[in-house]
Short mmCIF file of C-alpha atoms in Angstrom, two decimals:
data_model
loop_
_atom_site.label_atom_id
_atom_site.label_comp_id
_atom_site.label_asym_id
_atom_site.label_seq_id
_atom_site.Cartn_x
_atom_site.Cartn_y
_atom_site.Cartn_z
CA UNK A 8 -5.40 13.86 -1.68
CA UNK A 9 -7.57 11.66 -3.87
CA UNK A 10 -8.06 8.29 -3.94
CA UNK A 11 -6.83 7.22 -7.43
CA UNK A 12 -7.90 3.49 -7.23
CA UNK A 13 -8.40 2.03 -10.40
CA UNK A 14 -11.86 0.35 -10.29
CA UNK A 15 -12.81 -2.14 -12.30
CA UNK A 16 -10.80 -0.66 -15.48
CA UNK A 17 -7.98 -2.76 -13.22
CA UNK A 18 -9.90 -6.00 -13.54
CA UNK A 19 -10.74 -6.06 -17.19
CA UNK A 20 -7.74 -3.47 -18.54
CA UNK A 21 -3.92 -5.12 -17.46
CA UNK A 22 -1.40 -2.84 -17.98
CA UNK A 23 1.23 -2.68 -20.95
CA UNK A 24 3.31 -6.10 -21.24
CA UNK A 25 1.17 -7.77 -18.41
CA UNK A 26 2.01 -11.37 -17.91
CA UNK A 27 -0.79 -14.47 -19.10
CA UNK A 28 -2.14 -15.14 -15.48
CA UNK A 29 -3.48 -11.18 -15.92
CA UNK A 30 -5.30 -11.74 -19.04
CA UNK A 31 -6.61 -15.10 -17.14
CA UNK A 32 -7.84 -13.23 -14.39
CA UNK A 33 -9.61 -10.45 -15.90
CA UNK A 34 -11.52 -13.25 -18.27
CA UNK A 35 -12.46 -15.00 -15.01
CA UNK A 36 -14.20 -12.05 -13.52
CA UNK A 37 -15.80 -11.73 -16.92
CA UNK A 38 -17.18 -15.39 -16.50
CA UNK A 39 -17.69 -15.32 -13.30
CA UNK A 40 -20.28 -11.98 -13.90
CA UNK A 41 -21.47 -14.11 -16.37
CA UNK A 42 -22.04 -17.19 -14.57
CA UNK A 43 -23.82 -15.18 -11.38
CA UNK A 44 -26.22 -13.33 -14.28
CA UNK A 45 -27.29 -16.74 -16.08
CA UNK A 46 -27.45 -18.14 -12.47
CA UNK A 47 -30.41 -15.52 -11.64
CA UNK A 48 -32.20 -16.26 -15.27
CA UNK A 49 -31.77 -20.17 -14.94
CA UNK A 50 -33.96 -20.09 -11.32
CA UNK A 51 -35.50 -17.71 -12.91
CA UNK A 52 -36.80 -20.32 -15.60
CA UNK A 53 -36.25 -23.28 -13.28
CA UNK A 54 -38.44 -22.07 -10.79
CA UNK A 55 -41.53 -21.48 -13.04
CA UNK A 56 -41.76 -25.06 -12.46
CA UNK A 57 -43.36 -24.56 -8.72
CA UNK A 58 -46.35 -22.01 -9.90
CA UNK A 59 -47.69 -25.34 -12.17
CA UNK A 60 -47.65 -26.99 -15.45
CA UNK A 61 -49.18 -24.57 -17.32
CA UNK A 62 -46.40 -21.57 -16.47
CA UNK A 63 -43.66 -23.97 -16.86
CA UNK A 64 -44.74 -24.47 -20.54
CA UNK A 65 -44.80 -21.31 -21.11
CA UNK A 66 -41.93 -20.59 -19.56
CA UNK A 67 -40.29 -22.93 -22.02
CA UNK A 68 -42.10 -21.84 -24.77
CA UNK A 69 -40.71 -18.48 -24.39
CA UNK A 70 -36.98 -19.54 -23.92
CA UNK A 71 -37.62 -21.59 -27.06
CA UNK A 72 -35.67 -24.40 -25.89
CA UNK A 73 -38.55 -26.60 -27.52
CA UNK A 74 -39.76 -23.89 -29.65
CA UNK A 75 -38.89 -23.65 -33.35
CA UNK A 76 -37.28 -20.45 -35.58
CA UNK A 77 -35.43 -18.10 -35.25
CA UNK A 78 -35.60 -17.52 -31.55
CA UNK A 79 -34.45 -21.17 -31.02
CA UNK A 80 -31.39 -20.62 -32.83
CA UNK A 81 -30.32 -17.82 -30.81
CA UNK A 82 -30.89 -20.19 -27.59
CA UNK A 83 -28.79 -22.91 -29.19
CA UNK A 84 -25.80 -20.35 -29.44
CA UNK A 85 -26.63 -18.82 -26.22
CA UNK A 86 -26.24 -22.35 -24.62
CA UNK A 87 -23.26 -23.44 -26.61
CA UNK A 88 -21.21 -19.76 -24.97
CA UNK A 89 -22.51 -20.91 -22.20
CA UNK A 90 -20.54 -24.17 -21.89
CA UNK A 91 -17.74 -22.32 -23.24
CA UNK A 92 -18.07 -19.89 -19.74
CA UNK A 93 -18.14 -22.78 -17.73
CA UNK A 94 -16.02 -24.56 -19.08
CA UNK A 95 -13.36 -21.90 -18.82
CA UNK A 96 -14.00 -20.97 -15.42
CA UNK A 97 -13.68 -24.54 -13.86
CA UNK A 98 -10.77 -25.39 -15.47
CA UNK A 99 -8.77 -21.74 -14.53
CA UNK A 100 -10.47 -22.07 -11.06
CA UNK A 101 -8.84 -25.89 -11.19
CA UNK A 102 -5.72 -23.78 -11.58
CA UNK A 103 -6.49 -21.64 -9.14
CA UNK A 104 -6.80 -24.58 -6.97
CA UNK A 105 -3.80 -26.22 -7.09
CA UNK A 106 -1.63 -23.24 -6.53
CA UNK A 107 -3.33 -22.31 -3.50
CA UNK A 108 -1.84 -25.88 -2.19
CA UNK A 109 1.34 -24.76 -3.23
CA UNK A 110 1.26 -26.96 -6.72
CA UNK A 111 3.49 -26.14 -9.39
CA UNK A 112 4.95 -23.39 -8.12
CA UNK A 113 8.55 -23.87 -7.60
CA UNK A 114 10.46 -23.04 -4.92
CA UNK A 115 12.14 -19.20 -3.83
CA UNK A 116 15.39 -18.94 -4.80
CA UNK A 117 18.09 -16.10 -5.16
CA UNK A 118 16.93 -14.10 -8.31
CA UNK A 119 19.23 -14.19 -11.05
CA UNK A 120 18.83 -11.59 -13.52
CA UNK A 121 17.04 -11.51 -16.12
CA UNK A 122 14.90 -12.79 -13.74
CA UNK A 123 11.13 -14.81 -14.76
CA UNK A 124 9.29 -14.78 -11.38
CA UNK A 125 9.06 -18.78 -10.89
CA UNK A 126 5.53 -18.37 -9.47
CA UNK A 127 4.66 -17.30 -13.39
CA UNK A 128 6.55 -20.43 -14.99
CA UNK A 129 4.77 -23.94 -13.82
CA UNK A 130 1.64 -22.68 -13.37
CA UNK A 131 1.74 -21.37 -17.15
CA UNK A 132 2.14 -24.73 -18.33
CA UNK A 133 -0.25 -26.19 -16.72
CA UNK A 134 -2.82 -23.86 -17.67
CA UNK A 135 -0.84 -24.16 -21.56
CA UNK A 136 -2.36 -28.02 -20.62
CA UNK A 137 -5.86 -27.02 -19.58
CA UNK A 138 -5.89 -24.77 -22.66
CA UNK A 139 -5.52 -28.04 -24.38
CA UNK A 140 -8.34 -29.86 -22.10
CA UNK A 141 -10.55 -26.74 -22.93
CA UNK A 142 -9.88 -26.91 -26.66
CA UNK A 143 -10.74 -30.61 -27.09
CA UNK A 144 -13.94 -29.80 -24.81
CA UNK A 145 -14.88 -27.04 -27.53
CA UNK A 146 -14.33 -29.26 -30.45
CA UNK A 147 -16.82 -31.85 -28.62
CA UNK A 148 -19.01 -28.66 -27.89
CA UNK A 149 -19.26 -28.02 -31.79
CA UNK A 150 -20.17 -31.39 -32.63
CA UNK A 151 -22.81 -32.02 -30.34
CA UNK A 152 -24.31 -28.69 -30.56
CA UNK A 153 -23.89 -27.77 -34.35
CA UNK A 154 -23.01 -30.95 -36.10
CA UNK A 155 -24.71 -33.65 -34.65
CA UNK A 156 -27.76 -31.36 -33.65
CA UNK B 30 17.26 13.52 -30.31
CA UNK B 31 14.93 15.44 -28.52
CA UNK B 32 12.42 13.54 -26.51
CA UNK B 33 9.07 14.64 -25.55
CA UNK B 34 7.49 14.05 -21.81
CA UNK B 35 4.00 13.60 -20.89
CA UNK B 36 3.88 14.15 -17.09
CA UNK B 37 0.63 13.31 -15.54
CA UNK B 38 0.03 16.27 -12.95
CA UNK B 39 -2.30 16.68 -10.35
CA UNK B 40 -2.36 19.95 -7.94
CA UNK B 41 -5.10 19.93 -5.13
CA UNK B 42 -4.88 23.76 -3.66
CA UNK B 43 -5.03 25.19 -7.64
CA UNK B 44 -7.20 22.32 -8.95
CA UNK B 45 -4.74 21.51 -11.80
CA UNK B 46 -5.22 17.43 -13.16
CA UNK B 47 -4.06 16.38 -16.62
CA UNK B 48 -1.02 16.00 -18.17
CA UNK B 49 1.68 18.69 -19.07
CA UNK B 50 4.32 18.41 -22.13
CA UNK B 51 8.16 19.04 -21.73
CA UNK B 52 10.91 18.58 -24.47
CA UNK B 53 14.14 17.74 -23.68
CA UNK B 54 17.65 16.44 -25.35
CA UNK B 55 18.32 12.83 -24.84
CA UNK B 56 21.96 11.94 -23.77
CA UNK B 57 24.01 8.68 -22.83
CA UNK B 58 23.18 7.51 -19.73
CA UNK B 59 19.75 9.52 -19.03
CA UNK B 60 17.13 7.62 -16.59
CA UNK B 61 13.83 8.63 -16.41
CA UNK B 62 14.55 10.34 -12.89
CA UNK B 63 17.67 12.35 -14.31
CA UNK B 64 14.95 13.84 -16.88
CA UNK B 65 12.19 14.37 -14.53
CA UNK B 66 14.88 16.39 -12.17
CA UNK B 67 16.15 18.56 -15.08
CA UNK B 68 12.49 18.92 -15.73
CA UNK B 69 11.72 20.40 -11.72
CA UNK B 70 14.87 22.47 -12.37
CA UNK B 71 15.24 23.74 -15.59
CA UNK B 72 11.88 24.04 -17.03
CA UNK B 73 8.70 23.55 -14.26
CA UNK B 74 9.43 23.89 -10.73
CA UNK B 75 6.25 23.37 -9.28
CA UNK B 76 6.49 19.50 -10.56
CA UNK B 77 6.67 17.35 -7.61
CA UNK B 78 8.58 13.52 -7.29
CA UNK B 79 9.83 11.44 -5.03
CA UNK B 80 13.21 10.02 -4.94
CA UNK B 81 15.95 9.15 -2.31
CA UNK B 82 18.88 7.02 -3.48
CA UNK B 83 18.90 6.82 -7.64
CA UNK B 84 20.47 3.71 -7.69
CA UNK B 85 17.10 1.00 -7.20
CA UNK B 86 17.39 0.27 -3.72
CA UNK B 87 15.08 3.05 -1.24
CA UNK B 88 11.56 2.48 -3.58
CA UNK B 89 10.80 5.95 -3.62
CA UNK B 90 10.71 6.71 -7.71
CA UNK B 91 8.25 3.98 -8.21
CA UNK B 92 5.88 4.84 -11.01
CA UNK B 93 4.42 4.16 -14.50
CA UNK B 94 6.75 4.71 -17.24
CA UNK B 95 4.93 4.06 -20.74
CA UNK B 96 2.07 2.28 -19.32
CA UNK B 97 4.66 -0.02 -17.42
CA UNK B 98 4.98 -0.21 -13.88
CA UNK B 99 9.04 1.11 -13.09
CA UNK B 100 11.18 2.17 -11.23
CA UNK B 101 12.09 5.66 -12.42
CA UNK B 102 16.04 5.63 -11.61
CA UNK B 103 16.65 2.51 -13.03
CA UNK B 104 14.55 2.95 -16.12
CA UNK B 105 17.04 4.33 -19.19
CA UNK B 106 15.01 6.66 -21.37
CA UNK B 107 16.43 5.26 -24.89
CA UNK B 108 15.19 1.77 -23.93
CA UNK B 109 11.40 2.94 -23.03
CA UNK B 110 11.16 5.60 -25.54
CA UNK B 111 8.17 4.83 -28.02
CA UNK B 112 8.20 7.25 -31.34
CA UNK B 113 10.00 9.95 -29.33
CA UNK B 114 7.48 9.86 -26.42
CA UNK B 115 7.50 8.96 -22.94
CA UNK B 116 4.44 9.10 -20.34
CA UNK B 117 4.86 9.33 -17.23
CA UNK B 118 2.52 8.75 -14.83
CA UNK B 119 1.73 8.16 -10.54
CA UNK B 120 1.38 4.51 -8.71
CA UNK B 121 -2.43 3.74 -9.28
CA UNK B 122 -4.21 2.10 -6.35
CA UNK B 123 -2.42 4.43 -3.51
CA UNK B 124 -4.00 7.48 -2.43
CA UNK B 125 -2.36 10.67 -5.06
CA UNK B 126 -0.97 13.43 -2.79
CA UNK B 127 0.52 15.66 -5.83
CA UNK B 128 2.19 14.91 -9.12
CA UNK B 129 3.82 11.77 -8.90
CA UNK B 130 3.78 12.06 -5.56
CA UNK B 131 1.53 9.05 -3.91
CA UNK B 132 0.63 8.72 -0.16
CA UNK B 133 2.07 5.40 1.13
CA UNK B 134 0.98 5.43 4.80
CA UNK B 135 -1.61 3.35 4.70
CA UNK B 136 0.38 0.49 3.21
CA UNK B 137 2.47 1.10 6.18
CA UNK B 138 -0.02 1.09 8.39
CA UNK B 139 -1.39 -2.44 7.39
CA UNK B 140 2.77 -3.31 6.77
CA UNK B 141 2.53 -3.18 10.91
CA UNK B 142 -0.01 -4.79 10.98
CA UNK B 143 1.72 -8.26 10.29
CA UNK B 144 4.17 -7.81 12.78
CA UNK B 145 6.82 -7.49 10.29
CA UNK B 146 10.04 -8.74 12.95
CA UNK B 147 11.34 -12.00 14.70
CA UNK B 148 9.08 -12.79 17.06
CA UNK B 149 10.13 -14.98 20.11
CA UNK B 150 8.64 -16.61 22.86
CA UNK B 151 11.38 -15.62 25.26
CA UNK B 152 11.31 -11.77 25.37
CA UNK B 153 14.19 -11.56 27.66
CA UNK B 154 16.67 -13.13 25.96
CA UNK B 155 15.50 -11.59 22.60
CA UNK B 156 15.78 -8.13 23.88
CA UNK B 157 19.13 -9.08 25.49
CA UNK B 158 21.10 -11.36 23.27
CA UNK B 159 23.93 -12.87 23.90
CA UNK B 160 24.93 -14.68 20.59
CA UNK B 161 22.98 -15.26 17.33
CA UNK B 162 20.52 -17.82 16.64
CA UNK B 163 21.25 -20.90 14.27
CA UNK B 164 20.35 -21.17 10.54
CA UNK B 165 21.55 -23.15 8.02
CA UNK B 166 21.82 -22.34 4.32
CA UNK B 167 18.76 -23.61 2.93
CA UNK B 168 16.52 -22.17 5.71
CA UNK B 169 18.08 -18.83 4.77
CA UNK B 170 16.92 -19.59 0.85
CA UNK B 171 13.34 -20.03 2.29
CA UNK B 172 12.70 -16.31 2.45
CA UNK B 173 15.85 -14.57 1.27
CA UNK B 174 14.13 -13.44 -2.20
CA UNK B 175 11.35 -11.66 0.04
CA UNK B 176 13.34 -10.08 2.09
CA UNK B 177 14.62 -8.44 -0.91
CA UNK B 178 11.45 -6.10 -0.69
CA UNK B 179 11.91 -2.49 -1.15
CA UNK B 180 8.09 -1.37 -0.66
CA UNK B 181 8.35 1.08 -4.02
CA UNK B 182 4.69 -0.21 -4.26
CA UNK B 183 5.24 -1.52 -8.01
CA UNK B 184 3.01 -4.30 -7.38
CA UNK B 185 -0.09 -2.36 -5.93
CA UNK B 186 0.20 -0.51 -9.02
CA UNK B 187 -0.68 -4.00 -11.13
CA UNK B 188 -2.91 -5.69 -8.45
CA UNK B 189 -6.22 -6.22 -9.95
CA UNK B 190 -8.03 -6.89 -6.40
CA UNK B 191 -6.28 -3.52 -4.78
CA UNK B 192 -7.47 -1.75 -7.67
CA UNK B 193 -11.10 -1.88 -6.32
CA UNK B 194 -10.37 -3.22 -2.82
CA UNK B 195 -8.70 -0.45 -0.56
CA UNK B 196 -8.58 -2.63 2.63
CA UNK B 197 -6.58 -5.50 0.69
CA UNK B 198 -3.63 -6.46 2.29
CA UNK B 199 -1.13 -5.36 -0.74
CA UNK B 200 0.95 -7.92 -2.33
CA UNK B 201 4.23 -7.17 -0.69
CA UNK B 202 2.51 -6.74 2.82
CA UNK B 203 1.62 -10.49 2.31
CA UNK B 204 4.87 -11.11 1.29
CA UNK B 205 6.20 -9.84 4.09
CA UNK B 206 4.16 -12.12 5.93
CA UNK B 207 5.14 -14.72 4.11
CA UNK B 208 8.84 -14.08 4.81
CA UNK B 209 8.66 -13.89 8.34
CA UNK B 210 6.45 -17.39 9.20
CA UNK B 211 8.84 -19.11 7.39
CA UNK B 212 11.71 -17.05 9.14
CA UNK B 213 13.50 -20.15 10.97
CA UNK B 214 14.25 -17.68 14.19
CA UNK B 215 10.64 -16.91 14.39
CA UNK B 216 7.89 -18.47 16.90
CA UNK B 217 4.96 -15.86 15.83
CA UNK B 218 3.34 -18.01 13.01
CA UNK B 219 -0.02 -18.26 14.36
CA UNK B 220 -0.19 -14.53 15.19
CA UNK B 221 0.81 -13.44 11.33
CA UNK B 222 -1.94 -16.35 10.24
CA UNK B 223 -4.38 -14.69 12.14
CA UNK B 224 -4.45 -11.26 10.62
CA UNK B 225 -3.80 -12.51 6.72
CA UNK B 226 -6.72 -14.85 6.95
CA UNK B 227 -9.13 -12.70 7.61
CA UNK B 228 -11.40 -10.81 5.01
CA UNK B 229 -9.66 -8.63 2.92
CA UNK B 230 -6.58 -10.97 3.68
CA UNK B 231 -4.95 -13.54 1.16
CA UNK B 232 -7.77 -15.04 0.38
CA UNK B 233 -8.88 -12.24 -1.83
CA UNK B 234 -6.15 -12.90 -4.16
CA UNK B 235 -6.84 -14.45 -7.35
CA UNK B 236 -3.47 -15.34 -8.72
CA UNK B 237 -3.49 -12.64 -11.27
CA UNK B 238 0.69 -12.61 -11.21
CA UNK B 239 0.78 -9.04 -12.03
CA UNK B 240 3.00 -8.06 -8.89
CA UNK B 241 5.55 -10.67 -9.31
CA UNK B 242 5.41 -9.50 -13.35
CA UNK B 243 6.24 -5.95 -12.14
CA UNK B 244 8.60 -5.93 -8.99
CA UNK B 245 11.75 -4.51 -10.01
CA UNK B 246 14.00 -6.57 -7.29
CA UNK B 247 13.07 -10.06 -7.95
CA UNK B 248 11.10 -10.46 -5.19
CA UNK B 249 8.17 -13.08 -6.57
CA UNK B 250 4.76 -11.92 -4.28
CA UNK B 251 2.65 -14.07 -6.19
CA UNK B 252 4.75 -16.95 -4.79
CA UNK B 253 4.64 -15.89 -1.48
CA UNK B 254 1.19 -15.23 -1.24
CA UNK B 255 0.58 -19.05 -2.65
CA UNK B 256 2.85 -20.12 -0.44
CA UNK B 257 0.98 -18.27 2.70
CA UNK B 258 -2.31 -19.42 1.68
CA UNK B 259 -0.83 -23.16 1.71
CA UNK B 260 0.15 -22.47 5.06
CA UNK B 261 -3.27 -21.70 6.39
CA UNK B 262 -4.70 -24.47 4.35
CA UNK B 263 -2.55 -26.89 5.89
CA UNK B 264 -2.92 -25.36 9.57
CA UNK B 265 -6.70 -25.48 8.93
CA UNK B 266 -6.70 -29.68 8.10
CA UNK B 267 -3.74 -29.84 10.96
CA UNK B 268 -0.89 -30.56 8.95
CA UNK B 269 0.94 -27.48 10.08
CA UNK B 270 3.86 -28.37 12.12
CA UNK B 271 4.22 -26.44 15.65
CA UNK B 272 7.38 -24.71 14.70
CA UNK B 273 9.77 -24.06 17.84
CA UNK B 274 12.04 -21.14 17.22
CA UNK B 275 15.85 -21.56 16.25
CA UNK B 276 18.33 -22.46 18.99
CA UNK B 277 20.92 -19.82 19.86
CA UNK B 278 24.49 -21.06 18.90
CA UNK B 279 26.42 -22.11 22.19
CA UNK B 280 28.61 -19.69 23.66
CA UNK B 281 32.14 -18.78 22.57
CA UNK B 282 34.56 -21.51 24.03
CA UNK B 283 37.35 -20.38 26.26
CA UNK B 284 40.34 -18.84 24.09
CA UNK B 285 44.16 -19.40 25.32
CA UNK B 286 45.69 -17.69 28.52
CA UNK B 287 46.46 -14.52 26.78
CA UNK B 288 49.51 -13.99 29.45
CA UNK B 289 51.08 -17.06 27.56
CA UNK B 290 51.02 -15.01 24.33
CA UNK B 291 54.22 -13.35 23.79
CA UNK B 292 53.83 -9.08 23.50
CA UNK B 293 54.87 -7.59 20.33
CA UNK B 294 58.00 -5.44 20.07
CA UNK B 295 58.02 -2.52 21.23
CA UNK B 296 57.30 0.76 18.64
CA UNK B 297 60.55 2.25 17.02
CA UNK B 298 58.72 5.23 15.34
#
C-alpha cells in the first residue's frame, strides 16, 4: 500500500474544472509563502537598526531604498508586488473571515439537480466585490508608485 | 467509435506502476464502470476496481475520470470522452491498495471518531424506545442534504489541506459532524465540538470549495464545515444555546373497544 497523497502539487495544481474558491486558495498559500519570506528579510533589514547608525545605513544603502540606479528600480517594483501580496491576502482572508461566521453562505436545502453547491454562490460574489476593492487599490498602487513617483 | 483507455495501474507484489492502454467499442448507454468491467473480463484480468451497486448510491466506484473527480457508474463515457481518450485514474489523498483500488479505513476510523449517531442523555429510553422523537419540517431541512453522504471519498480527492495533511479530518467526516450537532434528536453537541476543534480539525480548512465542487450527491461539505466552525465560534464567545434533545411524541391514545366492532363475514372460498 502506498500513500498516494498529493503534496503540495494539491495546493498550487486544482484539478480539471475546479471551482474559483480553488484557484483562490492555492494563490493564498502562494502569498502567504510570500508574506512569511519578506517577513524574515524585512526584520532582517529592520533590525540592522539595533547594531547602530552606521549598519543601518548601510543596510539601506544596500536595499537601495534611498539609493539611486538600477538597483532602486528593481526595489520600487519589488515593493509595488508587494502591496499587491498583501493586498490580496487581507482581502481573501476578509473572505475567509466572514464565512467562518457563517456569512453569506446560504442555508442547506434539498439539492435540486443540476445542483450549484450554495456554499460556492454568495461567497463568490462577495469576493467578485473584493476583486473590485482590490482592483481600485491597484489602480491607486500604480499611481503612487509609478505615476506620481 | 472505438475509444481508447488509459488506466492508471499500480501492483505492489510485481512492482508494476504506470498506466496501461485498452481499446474498446463505444455503445449507447456505456458508463465508465461498464467499460472498466469489460476491460477485467474481456481483455486484462488482473485489473482491480471497486464497485457495489452501479446505480450512484454505495460510493464504491469513486475515482478520477479525465482529471475530474467521478463517480465511475454514473459517469457516461460519450459525455467525458476528450479526442477519443479517457484516463482513468485512483482517489488521490487515500492510501492506494492496487489499481483503482484505494484503502478507506482510515477515513473510517476518524468517521468514528465523531460519534457519527443520536446521542442522548437518557440511555435507557434510547436503547428501549417506545415511540419516536418529535421534528418538525424545517429542523429536518437543517441537515437532510448531509445526510445524503455516501463516503465515495470524492471530496478527499479535491481537498487541498488532505492532500498534504494525512491526520485532517476529511471533508465529509466534518460533515458528518456537522449533520449530527444540528440533528434536533441529538444532546451530544459538546462531545462532537470537542474532537473537530482540535488540531488537524476544522480549523485547518481554508475554504478552498473543492469538495462541495466535486460530491456527486449534492451534499455541500464546504457548507457544513462553515457552518461547524460557526458553531464553535459562537460556543467559544457563549452564544451557543444549550440544546436539550427532542421530546418523544406522547403515546398512542386509546383506540375503540374492538368487541364493539362488528366481525367480517365469514370466508365463502
Amino acid at each position: 500500500m502506498k500513500k498516494n497523497l498529493k503534496g503540495f502539487k494539491g495546493w498550487f495544481l486544482p484539478e480539471k474544472r475546479a471551482n474559483f474558491e480553488r484557484w483562490l486558495f492555492a494563490l493564498h498559500r502562494l502569498t502567504g509563502i510570500f508574506l512569511i519570506l519578506y517577513l524574515c528579510l524585512h526584520i532582517f533589514v529592520v533590525g540592522s537598526r539595533a547594531f547602530g547608525k552606521e549598519s543601518w545605513e548601510n543596510t539601506m544603502k544596500l536595499v537601495g531604498a534611498f539609493g539611486k540606479g538600477a538597483y532602486a528600480n528593481f526595489v520600487h517594483i519589488f515593493e509595488f508586488i508587494l502591496i499587491l501580496v498583501i493586498g490580496f491576502h487581507a482581502l481573501n482572508g476578509v473572505r475567509l473571515l466572514l464565512t467562518e461566521f457563517g456569512m453569506f453562505l446560504g442555508k442547506p436545502k434539498r439539492p435540486e439537480y443540476p445542483y450549484v453547491a450554495s456554499s460556492l454562490k454568495g461567497p463568490r460574489i462577495f469576493m467578485y466585490f473584493l476583486m473590485i476593492v482590490l482592483f481600485v487599490y491597484i489602480i491607486f498602487g500604480v499611481q503612487e508608485f509609478f505615476i506620481l513617483k | 467509435m472505438k475509444v481508447k483507455f488509459f488506466v492508471k495501474r499500480y501492483i505492489p507484489d510485481i512492482g508494476k506502476e504506470g498506466f496501461d492502454e485498452y481499446e474498446i467499442e463505444l455503445t449507447e448507454g456505456l458508463t465508465v464502470l461498464d467499460a472498466l468491467l469489460y476491460i477485467k473480463e474481456n481483455i486484462d484480468q488482473s485489473l482491480s476496481v471497486r464497485y457495489s451497486c452501479r446505480m450512484g448510491i454505495c460510493g464504491s466506484c469513486g475515482m478520477i475520470i479525465n482529471g475530474k473527480p467521478d463517480l465511475a457508474c454514473h459517469t457516461q463515457v460519450k459525455d467525458v470522452v476528450e479526442n477519443g481518450i479517457i484516463k482513468v485514474e485512483p482517489i488521490p489523498n487515500l492510501p492506494l491498495v492496487r489499481d483503482l483500488v484505494t484503502d478507506m479505513s482510515s477515513v473510517f476510523a476518524k468517521h468514528k471518531k465523531i460519534k457519527p449517531f443520536v446521542i442522548r442523555k437518557d440511555e435507557k429510553e434510547q436503547e428501549n424506545p417506545v415511540r419516536e422523537y418529535k421534528q418538525t419540517p424545517e429542523e429536518l431541512l437543517e441537515y437532510l442534504q448531509f445526510s445524503y453522504c455516501i463516503q465515495c471519498g470524492l471530496c478527499i480527492s479535491s481537498c487541498p489541506v488532505s492532500s498534504t495533511d494525512e491526520l485532517f479530518f476529511e471533508p465529509l467526516i466534518l460533515a458528518q459532524a456537522y449533520r449530527f450537532c444540528v440533528d434536533s434528536r441529538d444532546e451530544g453537541i459538546e462531545e462532537r465540538l470537542n474532537v473537530v476543534s482540535q488540531s488537524h480539525g476544522v480549523f485547518n480548512c481554508h475554504f478552498a470549495g473543492g469538495c462541495s465542487n466535486a460530491c456527486p450527491k449534492g451534499v455541500d461539505p464546504a457548507l457544513a464545515i462553515q457552518l461547524l466552525k460557526r458553531l464553535i465560534l459562537k460556543r467559544a464567545i457563549g452564544f451557543l444555546k444549550k440544546k436539550k434533545g427532542a421530546d418523544i411524541v406522547s403515546p398512542y391514545p386509546e383506540g375503540p373497544n374492538k368487541d364493539k366492532i362488528p366481525k367480517p363475514p365469514p370466508k365463502t372460498v
